[in-house]
Short mmCIF file of C-alpha atoms in Angstrom, two decimals:
data_model
loop_
_atom_site.label_atom_id
_atom_site.label_comp_id
_atom_site.label_asym_id
_atom_site.label_seq_id
_atom_site.Cartn_x
_atom_site.Cartn_y
_atom_site.Cartn_z
CA TYR V 25 -3.08 -7.56 -2.28
CA PRO V 26 -0.97 -9.05 -5.10
CA ILE V 27 2.65 -7.89 -4.99
CA GLU V 28 2.66 -7.46 -8.76
CA GLN V 29 -0.04 -4.78 -8.47
CA MET V 30 1.58 -2.80 -5.66
CA ALA V 31 3.30 0.47 -6.40
CA LYS V 32 7.08 0.01 -6.43
CA VAL V 33 7.59 2.72 -3.80
CA ASP V 34 5.07 1.10 -1.45
CA LEU V 35 6.73 -2.27 -1.90
CA ALA V 36 10.19 -0.86 -1.21
CA VAL V 37 9.00 0.94 1.92
CA LEU V 38 7.27 -2.19 3.20
CA ARG V 39 10.33 -4.35 2.57
CA LEU V 40 12.55 -1.92 4.44
CA ALA V 41 10.15 -1.69 7.37
CA VAL V 42 9.70 -5.45 7.66
CA TYR V 43 13.46 -5.90 7.59
CA GLU V 44 13.87 -3.33 10.36
CA LEU V 45 11.09 -4.90 12.42
CA TYR V 46 12.24 -8.51 12.26
CA PHE V 47 15.85 -8.80 11.12
CA GLU V 48 17.81 -5.87 12.54
CA GLU V 49 20.07 -6.79 15.41
CA ALA V 50 19.13 -3.76 17.55
CA PRO V 51 15.71 -2.79 16.21
CA GLU V 52 13.93 0.45 16.86
CA PRO V 53 10.58 0.24 18.68
CA GLN V 54 7.82 -0.96 16.35
CA LYS V 55 6.00 2.35 16.56
CA VAL V 56 9.09 4.23 15.36
CA VAL V 57 9.63 1.89 12.41
CA ILE V 58 5.99 2.19 11.34
CA ASP V 59 6.04 5.96 11.69
CA GLU V 60 9.18 6.24 9.57
CA ALA V 61 7.70 3.95 6.91
CA VAL V 62 4.49 5.99 6.81
CA GLN V 63 6.49 9.21 6.43
CA LEU V 64 8.48 7.72 3.54
CA ALA V 65 5.28 6.55 1.86
CA ARG V 66 3.71 9.97 2.39
CA GLU V 67 6.70 11.74 0.85
CA TYR V 68 7.50 9.43 -2.06
CA GLY V 69 4.33 7.43 -2.68
CA LYS V 70 0.96 8.23 -4.17
CA ASP V 71 -1.91 9.97 -2.38
CA GLN V 72 -3.04 7.06 -0.21
CA SER V 73 0.25 5.15 0.02
CA PHE V 74 0.82 6.15 3.63
CA SER V 75 -2.52 4.68 4.68
CA PHE V 76 -1.85 1.46 2.79
CA VAL V 77 1.64 1.07 4.29
CA ASN V 78 0.31 1.73 7.78
CA GLY V 79 -2.43 -0.87 7.39
CA VAL V 80 -0.15 -3.54 5.98
CA LEU V 81 2.47 -3.08 8.70
CA ALA V 82 -0.20 -3.13 11.41
CA ALA V 83 -1.59 -6.38 10.00
CA ILE V 84 1.89 -7.93 9.85
CA ILE V 85 2.63 -7.03 13.46
CA LYS V 86 -0.78 -8.26 14.57
CA SER V 87 -0.37 -11.60 12.79
CA ARG V 88 3.17 -12.09 14.10
CA SER V 89 2.08 -11.46 17.67
CA GLY V 90 -0.70 -14.02 17.40
CA ASN V 91 -3.58 -11.57 17.87
CA VAL V 92 -5.39 -12.50 14.67
#
């Protein structure tokens, strides 16, 4: 999905979640980070933002773990 076409809220939530998943010194469990990102998308995004954010984060985690 082209970044230019993504809703700004979705993009901000995804950036925050990816940072927390991969760059925080003492990260939360992956499930917690994803759940928080989905809640933010649900509250501040459009109708289906939470589903989109969940799917993108799941795909990122899957690709990073080598289970593609």
